[in-house]
Amino acid sequence: MTGFVGPIETPEDLSKVREIGLSKLLNRPRIAVGLSTCGIAVGGERLFARLKEIISSGGYNIALVRVGCIGFCKEEPIVNITIPGKPLVILHQVSENDAEAIVNAVLKGGVPDEKVLCKVSSWDHITRTIIYGTGFEQIPDYHDIPFFSRQTKVILRDAGFINPEDIDEYIAVGGYQAFVSAVSSRTPEEVIDIVKQSDLRGRGGAGFPAGLKWEITREAKGHLKYIVCNADEGDPGAYMNRNEMESDPHMLIEGLLIGAYAIGTSDALIYIRAEYPLAIERLRKAIDQAREYGLVGENILGTGFSCDIQLATGAGAFVCGESTALAASIEGKTGRPRPRPPRLTDKGIWGRPTDLNNVETFCNVPVILTRGAEWYRGIGAKGNTGTKVFSLVGKVENVGMVEVPLGTTLDTIVSEIGNGGAGGKSVKAVQTGGPSGGCIPARLFDTPVDFEHLNEAGSMMGSGGIVVMDEDTNMVDIARYFINFATSESCGKCVPCREGLKHTLLILNKVMAGKGTAADLEMLESLSDTIQATSLCGLGQTAPNPVLTTLKYFREEYEALISEGT
Amino acid sequence: MNDTTFHEIISRYHSPSGRTLGILRDIQIQEGYIPRELLNRVSVELNEPVSRLYSLVTFYSFFSLHPVGEHMITVCMGTPCHVRGAEKILETLQSLLQLSGESKDGKYSQTTQDNMFTVEIARCFGACSMAPVLHVDGDLYGYVTPEKIPDILSRYGWKGTGISQSENRSDAR
Ligand SMILES: Cc1cc2nc3c(=O)[nH]c(=O)nc-3n(C[C@H](O)[C@H](O)[C@H](O)COP(=O)(O)O)c2cc1C
Ligand code: SF4
Ligand code: FES
């Protein structure tokens, strides 16, 4: 699969690999099928098999590869075609029945017109621009498609373009350049300084400054440390981390390696949920390829820096995303949180200082190093720099993966990128932040999506799930759904969460059954306050948010259910 | 599971971090559940009391201690799937497969009388854009509607109840 023999030892070696990768991307007619979990679910694998059959039986000179997801899940299966010297063309809603037409068109140096969505003449991979070519005047440009035009792709810059199972292609678009130049020409302190200057905040939910966490871990006592990537992504409705790992696993690995160098450890771990088999497989492959190229392992690039990356799998417990529970889980225990302090940065896995960051947090790092902190701070808003990837799902027309600068309004995301409610229905609310978040009504859609504004609205950034509810959705049912979720995911260690949520659920069931009273609503509020204030970990502390926000913004729906019953 | 496979799984994990859960996960995937006999062997191999392994297997929802049917159906009950009708999907499966509808929480798991199918629920496969979603033996189906279920089931040998089994093999739209 990879094209270079032996380890990469110098920046010149990296350039050689880049040439090999570029030739794979540009020098030969190529059909690339979007095969992340979403593409596979709607028949992408069968399409791929059919294409393979046609190409190999005809002995044609066409490369056929798997790529990740370009984010427009609604239009899957998505295929892109490159013909040397011409723009890359994106096809949508392709099925195995279209395979023949695609191959025939490519053989003639064209594309099957009826399946075309748009074209890309050159693409800014941020770390390196690729010029695909000119021509196909009649095809609309990528930037003319409303779903894409309001987005800013930094994290997802390679997703859907490069083959995630081929390290050469990642290197072709500028990959590993940041890591190689960091280990060979920057001190760990300098790296931390750049990340601090960028104002990058953790993407796992709480928004803690990433550079600061690295610095604290670097300075913690003990020379044996861990750096860990939290790829548990337990929020139902959030799948950005899955997509990032499936579409561009090397970007995560590069960020993790840079982090390991910065905090001074040779032990890196990725904790990933067992429900993501494809992401696990692609990460495994990626780590092996990086090891083969000498980018993971002993004495990397002859600098004396060594780092190994291990995978640890979760096993279906939402609470294991919480930092102390995650550490326990990696040690092979049940994932129950413990009180903090001590924080992970002092006493983490096996008692060693541990830095824990979200997948997307690490994914931001290579580009920050390549383009500089100043460039990065220019995206987003002050105190909320950079972009954030959201999964826009539920009852919205354009479901998919959306990347926008922090501070973009909900309205832009739901109405402009999402094109409003599915089937033309009107949108009532969005739920952000998963079980920790809340419901925000349509009248507050001018809220900028950043850490502080979402909190002000009673919700949360969480990992970035945006679930759209339309006029048909019953908001009390949604609150009950989340409490049901939190109740069954509660680890049971502390009373307020274990008993309080159970009680909340009983009341909500009663209200839904039309047997509620006004006193029940008061009880819901006071229970919620108690659970928030006295639970041991973030699960309990935030679980009441869906109830509190629906009571605040959609009280009339509770009241209607109550008066119906009487 | 034969000795070779068992030792292959054990030897996949050298570092203590993530080892125990990794081994249990691989056994779960291989066997469809965690047989008691293998739990004992893991206990010897890792020098961990069976009681501790047992507490793991019951805490984490990915594991099951009971044998399952030939084909495993997992229905997603995550938020987007819920909003887009997952409940109806589960009800349809229960009625077509003649399963009794019990708790939809915790470790919901039911097996048909002929042992052909086990139905379970999960919270999010990360394919939320195609909600509602279900899994059969690792094949993912998106945009599922109650009407599409007989066709999906018949691909796994379900003989059905005379409901038309459409010729259309593309599950997409
Ligand atoms: C119940 C619970 C579940 C969580 N799940 C996740 C998760 O799936 N992924 C994640 O990155 N962070 C999750 N977190 C937050 C982590 O504990 C931690 O703050 C985060 O991984 C730190 O990374 P960051 O600094 O890069 O944001 C969860 C927190 C709680 C309380
Ligand atoms: S708040 Fe809930 S999940 Fe967290 S420790 Fe307490 S019982 Fe466990
Ligand atoms: S909610 Fe069903 S796949 Fe995510």
Coordinates of C-alpha atoms and ligand atoms in Angstrom, one line a residue, chain A residues 319 336-337 489-495 497-498 501 535-541, ligand 2:
Chain A
V319 CA -19.8 7.4 31.9
R336 CA -16.8 4.6 38.0
P337 CA -15.7 8.2 38.5
E489 CA -26.0 5.2 32.2
S490 CA -25.6 6.4 35.8
C491 CA -22.8 4.4 37.4
G492 CA -24.8 4.3 40.6
K493 CA -22.0 5.5 42.8
C494 CA -23.6 8.5 44.3
V495 CA -27.2 8.9 45.6
C497 CA -27.6 10.9 40.5
R498 CA -28.7 7.3 41.1
L501 CA -32.7 10.7 38.2
S535 CA -23.7 14.8 42.1
L536 CA -20.1 13.5 42.1
C537 CA -19.3 13.7 38.4
G538 CA -20.3 15.6 35.3
L539 CA -22.9 13.0 34.3
G540 CA -25.1 13.8 37.3
Q541 CA -24.2 17.4 37.4
Ligands
SF4_2 S1 -23.0 11.5 39.2 FE1 -23.9 9.6 38.5 S2 -22.4 8.8 37.0 FE2 -21.4 10.3 38.2 S3 -20.5 9.2 39.9 FE3 -22.5 9.9 40.6 S4 -23.8 8.1 40.1 FE4 -21.9 7.8 39.0

